[in-house]
PDB file of C-alpha atoms in Angstrom:
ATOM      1  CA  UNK A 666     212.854  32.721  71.168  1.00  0.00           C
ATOM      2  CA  UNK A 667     213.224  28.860  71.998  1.00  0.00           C
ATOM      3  CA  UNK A 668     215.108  27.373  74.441  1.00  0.00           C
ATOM      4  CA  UNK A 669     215.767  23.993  72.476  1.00  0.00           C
ATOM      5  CA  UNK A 670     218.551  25.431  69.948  1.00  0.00           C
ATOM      6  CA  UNK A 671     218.943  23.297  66.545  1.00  0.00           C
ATOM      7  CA  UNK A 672     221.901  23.906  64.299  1.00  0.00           C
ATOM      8  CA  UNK A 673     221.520  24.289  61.225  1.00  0.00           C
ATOM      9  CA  UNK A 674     219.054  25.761  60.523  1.00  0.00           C
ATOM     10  CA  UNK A 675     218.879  24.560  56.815  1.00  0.00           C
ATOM     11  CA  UNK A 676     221.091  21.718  55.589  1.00  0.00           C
ATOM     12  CA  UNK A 677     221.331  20.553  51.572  1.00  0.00           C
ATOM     13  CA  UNK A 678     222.771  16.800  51.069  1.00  0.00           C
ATOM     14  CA  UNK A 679     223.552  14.075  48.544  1.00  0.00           C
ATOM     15  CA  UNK A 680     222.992  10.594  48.796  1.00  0.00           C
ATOM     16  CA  UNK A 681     226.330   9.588  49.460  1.00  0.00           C
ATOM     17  CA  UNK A 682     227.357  12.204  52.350  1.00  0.00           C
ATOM     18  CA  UNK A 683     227.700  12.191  56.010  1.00  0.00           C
ATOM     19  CA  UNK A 684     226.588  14.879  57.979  1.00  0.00           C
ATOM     20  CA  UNK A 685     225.273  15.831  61.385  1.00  0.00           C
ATOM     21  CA  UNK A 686     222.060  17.232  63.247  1.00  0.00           C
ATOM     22  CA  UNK A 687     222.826  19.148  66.406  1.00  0.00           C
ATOM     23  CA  UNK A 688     220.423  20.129  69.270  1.00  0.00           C
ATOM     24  CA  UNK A 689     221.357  21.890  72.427  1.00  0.00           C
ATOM     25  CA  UNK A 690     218.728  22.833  75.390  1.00  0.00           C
ATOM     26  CA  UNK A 691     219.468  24.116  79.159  1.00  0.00           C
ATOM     27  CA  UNK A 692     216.287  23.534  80.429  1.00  0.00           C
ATOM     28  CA  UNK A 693     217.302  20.480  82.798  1.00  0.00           C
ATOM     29  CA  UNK A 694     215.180  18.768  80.901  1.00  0.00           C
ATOM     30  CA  UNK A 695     215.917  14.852  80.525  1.00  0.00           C
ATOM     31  CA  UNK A 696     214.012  13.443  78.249  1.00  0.00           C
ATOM     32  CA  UNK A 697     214.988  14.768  74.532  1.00  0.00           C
ATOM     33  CA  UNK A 698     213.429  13.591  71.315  1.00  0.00           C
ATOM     34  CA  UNK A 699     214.205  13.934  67.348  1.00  0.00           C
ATOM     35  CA  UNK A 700     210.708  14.611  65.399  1.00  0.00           C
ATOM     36  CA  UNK A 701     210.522  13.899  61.289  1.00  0.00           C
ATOM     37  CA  UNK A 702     207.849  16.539  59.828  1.00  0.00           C
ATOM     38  CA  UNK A 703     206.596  16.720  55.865  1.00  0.00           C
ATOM     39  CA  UNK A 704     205.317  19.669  54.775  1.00  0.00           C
ATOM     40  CA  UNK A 705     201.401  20.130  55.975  1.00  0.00           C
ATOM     41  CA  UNK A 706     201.882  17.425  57.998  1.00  0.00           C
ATOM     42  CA  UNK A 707     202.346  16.812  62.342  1.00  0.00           C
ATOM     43  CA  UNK A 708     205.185  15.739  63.443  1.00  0.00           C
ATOM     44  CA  UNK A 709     206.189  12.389  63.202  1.00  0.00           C
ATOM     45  CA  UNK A 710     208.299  10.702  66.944  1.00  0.00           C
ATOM     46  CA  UNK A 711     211.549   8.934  65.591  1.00  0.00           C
ATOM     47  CA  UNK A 712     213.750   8.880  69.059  1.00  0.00           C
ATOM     48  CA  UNK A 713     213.804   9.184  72.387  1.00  0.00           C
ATOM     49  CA  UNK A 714     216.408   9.353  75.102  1.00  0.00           C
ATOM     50  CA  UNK A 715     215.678   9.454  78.777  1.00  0.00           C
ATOM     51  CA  UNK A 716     218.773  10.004  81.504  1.00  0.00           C
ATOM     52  CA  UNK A 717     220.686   9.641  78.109  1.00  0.00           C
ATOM     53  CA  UNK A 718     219.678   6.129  77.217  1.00  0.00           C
ATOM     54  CA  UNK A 719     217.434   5.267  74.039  1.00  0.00           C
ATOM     55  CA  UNK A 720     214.215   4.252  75.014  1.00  0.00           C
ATOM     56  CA  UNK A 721     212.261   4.317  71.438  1.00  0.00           C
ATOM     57  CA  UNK A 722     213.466   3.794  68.300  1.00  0.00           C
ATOM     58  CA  UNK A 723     210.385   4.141  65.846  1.00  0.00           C
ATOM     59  CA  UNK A 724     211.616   1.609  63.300  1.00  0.00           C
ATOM     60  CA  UNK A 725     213.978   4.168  61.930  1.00  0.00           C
ATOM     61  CA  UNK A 726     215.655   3.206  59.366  1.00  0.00           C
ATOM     62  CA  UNK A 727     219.564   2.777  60.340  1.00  0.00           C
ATOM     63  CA  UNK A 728     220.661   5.307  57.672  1.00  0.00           C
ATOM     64  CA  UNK A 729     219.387   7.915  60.769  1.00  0.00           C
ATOM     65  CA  UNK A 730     221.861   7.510  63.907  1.00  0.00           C
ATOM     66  CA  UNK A 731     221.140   9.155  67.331  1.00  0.00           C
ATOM     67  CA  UNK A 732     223.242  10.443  70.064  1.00  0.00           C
ATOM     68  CA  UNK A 733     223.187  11.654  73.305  1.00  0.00           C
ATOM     69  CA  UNK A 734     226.528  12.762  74.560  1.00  0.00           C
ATOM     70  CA  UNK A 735     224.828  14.422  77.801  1.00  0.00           C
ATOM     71  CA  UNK A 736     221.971  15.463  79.258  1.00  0.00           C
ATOM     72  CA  UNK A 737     221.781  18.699  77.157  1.00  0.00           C
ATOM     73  CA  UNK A 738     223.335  17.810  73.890  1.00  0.00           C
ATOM     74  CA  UNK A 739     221.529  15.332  71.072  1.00  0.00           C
ATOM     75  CA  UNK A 740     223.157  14.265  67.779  1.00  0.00           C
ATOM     76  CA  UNK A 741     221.144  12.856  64.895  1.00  0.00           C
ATOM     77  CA  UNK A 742     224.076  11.478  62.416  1.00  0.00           C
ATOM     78  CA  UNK A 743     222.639  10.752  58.662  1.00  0.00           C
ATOM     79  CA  UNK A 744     224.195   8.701  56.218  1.00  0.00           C
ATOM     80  CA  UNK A 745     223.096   7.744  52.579  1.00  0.00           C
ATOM     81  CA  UNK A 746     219.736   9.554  52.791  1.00  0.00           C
ATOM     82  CA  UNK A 747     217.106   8.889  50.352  1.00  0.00           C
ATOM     83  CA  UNK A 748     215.141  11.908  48.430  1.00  0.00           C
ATOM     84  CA  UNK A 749     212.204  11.018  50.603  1.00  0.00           C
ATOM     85  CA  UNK A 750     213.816  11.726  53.745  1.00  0.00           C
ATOM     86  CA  UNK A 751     213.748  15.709  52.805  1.00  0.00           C
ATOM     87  CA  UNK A 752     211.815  17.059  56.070  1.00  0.00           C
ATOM     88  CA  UNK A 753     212.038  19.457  58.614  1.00  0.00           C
ATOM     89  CA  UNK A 754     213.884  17.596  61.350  1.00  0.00           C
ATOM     90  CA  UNK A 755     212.377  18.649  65.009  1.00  0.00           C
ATOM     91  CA  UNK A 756     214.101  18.716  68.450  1.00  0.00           C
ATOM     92  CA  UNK A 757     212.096  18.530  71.540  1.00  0.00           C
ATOM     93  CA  UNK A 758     212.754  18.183  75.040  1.00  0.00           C
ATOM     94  CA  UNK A 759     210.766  17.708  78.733  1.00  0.00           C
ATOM     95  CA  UNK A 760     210.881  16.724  81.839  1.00  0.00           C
ATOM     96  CA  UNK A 761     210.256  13.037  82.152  1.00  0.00           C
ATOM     97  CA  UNK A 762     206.201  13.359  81.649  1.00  0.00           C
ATOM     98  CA  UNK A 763     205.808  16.430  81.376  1.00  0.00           C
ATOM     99  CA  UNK A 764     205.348  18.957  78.387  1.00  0.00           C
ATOM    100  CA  UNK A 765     207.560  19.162  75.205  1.00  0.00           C
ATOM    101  CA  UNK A 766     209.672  22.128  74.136  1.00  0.00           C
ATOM    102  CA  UNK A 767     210.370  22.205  70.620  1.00  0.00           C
ATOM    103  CA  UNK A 768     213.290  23.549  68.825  1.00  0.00           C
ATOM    104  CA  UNK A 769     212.861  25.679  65.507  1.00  0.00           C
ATOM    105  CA  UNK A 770     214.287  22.640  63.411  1.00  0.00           C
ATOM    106  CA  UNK A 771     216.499  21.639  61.269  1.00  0.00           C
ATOM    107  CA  UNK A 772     215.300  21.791  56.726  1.00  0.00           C
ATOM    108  CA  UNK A 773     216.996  18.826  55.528  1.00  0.00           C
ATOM    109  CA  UNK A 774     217.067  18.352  51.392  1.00  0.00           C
ATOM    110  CA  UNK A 775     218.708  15.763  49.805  1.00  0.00           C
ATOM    111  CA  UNK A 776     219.731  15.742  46.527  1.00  0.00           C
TER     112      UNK A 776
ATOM    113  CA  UNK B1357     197.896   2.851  69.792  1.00  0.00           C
ATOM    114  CA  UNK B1358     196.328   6.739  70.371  1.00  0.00           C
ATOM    115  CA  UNK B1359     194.458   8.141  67.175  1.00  0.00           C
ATOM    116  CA  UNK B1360     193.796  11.816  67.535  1.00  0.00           C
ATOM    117  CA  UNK B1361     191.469  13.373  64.890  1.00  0.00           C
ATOM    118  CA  UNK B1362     191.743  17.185  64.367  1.00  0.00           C
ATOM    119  CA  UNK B1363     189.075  20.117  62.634  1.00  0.00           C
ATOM    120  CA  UNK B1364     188.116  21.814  60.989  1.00  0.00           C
ATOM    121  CA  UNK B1365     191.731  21.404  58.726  1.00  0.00           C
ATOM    122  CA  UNK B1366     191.091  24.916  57.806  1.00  0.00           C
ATOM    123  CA  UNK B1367     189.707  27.674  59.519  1.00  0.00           C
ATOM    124  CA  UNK B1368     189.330  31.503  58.103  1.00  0.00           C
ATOM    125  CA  UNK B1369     187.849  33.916  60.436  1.00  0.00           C
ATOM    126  CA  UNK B1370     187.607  37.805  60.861  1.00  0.00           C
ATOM    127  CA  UNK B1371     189.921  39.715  62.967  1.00  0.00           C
ATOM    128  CA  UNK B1372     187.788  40.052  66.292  1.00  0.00           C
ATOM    129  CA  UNK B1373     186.258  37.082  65.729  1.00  0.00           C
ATOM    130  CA  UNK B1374     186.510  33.780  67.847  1.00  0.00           C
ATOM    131  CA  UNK B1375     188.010  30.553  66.380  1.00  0.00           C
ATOM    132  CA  UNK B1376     187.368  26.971  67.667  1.00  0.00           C
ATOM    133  CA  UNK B1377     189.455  24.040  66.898  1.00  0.00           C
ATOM    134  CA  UNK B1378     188.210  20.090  68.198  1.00  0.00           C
ATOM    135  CA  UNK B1379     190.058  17.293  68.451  1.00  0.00           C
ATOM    136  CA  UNK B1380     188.848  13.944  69.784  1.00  0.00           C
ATOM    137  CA  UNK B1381     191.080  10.880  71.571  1.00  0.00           C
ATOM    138  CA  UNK B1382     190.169   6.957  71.521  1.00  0.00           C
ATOM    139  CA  UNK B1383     192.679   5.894  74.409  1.00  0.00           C
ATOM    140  CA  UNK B1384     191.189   6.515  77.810  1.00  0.00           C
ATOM    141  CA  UNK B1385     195.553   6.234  79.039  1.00  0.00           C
ATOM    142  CA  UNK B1386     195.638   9.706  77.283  1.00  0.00           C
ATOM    143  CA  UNK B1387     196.023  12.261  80.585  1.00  0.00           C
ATOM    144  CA  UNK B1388     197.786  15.270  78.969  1.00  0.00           C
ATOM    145  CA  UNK B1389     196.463  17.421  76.299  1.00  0.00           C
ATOM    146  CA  UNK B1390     198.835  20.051  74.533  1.00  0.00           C
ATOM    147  CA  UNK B1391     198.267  22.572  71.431  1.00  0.00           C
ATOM    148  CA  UNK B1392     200.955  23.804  70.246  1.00  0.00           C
ATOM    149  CA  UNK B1393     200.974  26.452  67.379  1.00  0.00           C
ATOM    150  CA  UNK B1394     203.417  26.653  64.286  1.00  0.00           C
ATOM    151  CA  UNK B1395     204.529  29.514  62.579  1.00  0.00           C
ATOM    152  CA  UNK B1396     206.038  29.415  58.712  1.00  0.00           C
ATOM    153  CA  UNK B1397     209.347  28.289  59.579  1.00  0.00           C
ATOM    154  CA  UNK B1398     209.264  27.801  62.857  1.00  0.00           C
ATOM    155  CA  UNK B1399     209.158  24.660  65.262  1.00  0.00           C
ATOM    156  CA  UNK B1400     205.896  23.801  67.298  1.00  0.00           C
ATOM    157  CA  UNK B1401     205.065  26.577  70.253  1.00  0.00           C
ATOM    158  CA  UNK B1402     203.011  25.341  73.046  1.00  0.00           C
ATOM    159  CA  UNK B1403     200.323  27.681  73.899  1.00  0.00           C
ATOM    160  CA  UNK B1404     198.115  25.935  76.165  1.00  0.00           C
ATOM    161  CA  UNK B1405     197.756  22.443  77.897  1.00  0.00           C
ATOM    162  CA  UNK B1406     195.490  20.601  80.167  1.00  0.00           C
ATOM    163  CA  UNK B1407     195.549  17.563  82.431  1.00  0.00           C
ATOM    164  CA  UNK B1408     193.031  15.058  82.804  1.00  0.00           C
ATOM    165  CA  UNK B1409     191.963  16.289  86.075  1.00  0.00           C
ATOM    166  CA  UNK B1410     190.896  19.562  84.976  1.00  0.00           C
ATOM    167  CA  UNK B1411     187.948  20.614  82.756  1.00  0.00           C
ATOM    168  CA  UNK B1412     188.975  24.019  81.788  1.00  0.00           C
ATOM    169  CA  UNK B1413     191.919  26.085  81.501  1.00  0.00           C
ATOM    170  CA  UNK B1414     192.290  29.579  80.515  1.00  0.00           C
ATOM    171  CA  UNK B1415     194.679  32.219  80.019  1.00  0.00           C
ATOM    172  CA  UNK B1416     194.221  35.503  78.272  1.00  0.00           C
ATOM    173  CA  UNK B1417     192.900  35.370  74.851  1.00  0.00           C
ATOM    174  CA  UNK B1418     193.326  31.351  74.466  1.00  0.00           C
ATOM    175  CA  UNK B1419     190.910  28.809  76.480  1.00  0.00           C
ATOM    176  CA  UNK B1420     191.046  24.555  76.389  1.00  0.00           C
ATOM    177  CA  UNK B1421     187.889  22.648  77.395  1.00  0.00           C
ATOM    178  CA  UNK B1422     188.343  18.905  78.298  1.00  0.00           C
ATOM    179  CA  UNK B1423     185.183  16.365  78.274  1.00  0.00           C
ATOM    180  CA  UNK B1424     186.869  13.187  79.665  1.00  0.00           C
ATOM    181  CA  UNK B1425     183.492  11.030  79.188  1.00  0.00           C
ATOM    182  CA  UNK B1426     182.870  11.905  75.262  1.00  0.00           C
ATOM    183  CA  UNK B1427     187.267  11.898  74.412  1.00  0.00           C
ATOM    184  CA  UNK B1428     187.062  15.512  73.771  1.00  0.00           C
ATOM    185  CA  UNK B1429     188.890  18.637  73.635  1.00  0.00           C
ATOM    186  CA  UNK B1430     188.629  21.984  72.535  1.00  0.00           C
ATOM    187  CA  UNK B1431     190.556  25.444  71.699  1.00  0.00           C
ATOM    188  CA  UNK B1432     189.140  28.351  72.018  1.00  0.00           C
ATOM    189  CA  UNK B1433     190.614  31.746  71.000  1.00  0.00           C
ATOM    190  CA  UNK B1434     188.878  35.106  71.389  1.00  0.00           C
ATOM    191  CA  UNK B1435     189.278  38.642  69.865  1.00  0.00           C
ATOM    192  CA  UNK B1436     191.317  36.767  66.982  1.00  0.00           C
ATOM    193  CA  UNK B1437     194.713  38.915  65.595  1.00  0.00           C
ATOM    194  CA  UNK B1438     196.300  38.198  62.315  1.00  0.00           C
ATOM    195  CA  UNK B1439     199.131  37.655  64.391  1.00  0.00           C
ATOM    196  CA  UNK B1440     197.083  34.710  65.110  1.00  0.00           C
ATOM    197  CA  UNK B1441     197.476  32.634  61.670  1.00  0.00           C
ATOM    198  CA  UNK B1442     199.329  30.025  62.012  1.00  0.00           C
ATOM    199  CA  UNK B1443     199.387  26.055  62.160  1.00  0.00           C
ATOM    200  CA  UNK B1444     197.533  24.913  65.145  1.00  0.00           C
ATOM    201  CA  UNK B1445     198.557  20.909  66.299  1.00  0.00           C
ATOM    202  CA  UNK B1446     196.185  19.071  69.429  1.00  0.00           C
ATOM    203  CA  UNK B1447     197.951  16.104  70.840  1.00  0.00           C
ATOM    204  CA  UNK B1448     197.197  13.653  73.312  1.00  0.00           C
ATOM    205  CA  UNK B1449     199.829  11.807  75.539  1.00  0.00           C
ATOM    206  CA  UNK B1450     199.863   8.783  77.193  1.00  0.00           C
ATOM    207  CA  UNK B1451     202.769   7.462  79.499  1.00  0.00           C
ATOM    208  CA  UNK B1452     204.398   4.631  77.732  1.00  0.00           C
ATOM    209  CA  UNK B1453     204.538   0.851  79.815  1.00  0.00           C
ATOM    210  CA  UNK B1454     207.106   0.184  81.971  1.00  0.00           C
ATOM    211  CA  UNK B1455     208.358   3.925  81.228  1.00  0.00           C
ATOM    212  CA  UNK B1456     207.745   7.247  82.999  1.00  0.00           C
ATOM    213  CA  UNK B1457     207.956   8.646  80.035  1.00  0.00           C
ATOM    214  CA  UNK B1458     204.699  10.581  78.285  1.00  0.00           C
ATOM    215  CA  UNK B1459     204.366  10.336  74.004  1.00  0.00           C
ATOM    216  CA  UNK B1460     202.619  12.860  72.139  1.00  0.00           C
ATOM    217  CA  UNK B1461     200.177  11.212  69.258  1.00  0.00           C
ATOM    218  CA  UNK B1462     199.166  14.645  67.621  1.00  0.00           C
ATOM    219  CA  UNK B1463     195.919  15.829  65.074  1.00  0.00           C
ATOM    220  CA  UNK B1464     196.541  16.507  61.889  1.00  0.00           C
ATOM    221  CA  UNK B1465     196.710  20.024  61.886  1.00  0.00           C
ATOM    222  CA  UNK B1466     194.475  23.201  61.588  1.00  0.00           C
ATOM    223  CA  UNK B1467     195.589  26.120  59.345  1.00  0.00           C
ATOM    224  CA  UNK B1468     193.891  29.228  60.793  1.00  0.00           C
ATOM    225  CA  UNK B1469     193.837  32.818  58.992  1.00  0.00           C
ATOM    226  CA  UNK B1470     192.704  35.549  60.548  1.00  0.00           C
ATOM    227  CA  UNK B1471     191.887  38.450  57.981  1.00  0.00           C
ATOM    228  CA  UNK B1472     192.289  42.172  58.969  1.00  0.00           C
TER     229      UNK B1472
END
């Protein structure tokens, strides 16, 4: 079982909707991070929040939106998603240098 | 930045058998080495890590070598199970500037079945 939580677990789109990403871990941990991964492929860093802040922002493109309400709660808000951003979408969090706990994702498909 | 290169990209071996997977680094900043393993619909597990400060680390089944001077690192995993097969994922992390945070550049994967 993981201790990063990601709901849900499988989410179907279209282009023109608005939905949400949740991720949820007790851990303590306060750094948190939001992963893109293709199929067959590692995952790819899109955010990070330290002590709740945004410290990297990997030239995301703006139809992505993070959150970070508190230290154990991150939001990824999508809006107008392209075909191409289909992906498993990845929560992770650590202590501040220290190792990453992954979540068990989020299957995004847009239609 | 970090470029971590992973193989073999497949690996097939006999349960009972050993499997190694290399990766190498270019950044000499890189002082944290993860694996993490991923299932079919699952998120990455980590299995294993090792600091720069440490050569080898073992525990049970699954071993990681470090050679700081040649940028390489190694998993090792004995007495193979098919419970094994999975994605396997080295990474390297560096602390970013200014930051105490640490970022993961990972390899590119290796898919390892283990056959009963």
């Amino acid at each position: 079982d993981t201790e990063v939580t990601q709901t849900p677990k499988h989410l179907v789109m279209g282009m023109t909707n608005k939905k949400s990403l949740k991720c949820e871990q007790h851990m303590g941990h306060r750094a948190m991070y939001w992963y893109k991964q293709k199929a067959k492929k590692p995952p790819e860093l899109m955010f990070v929040y330290s002590y709740e802040k945004l410290s990297i922002n990997e030239s995301v493109p703006s139809r992505f939106s993070p959150e970070c309400p508190n230290s154990s709660l991150l939001n990824l808000h999508l809006h107008a998603l392209q075909p191409e951003d289909s992906a498993l979408y990845l929560c992770a969090s650590g202590w501040v240098g220290q190792p990453q706990h992954f979540g068990d994702g989020t299957r995004l498909s847009i239609l | 930045g970090e470029n971590v290169e992973q193989h073999p990209s497949t690996l097939s071996v006999q349960e009972g058998d050993s499997a190694v997977i290399k990766c190498t680094y270019s950044d000499s900043a890189s002082n944290y080495f993860p694996w993490y393993k991923q299932e079919l619909g699952k998120g990455p597990q980590l299995i294993i890590d090792i600091r720069s400060n440490v050569g080898e680390k073992k525990d049970q089944r699954i071993a990681v070598t470090l050679n700081k001077t040649a940028k390489h690192f190694s998993l090792h995993i004995t007495e193979t199970q098919p419970e094994d097969s999975a994605v396997y994922f080295c990474a390297a992390s560096m602390r970013i500037r200014g930051s105490t945070l640490g970022r993961l550049y990972f390899g590119r994967g290796t898919q390892l079945t283990v056959w009963p």
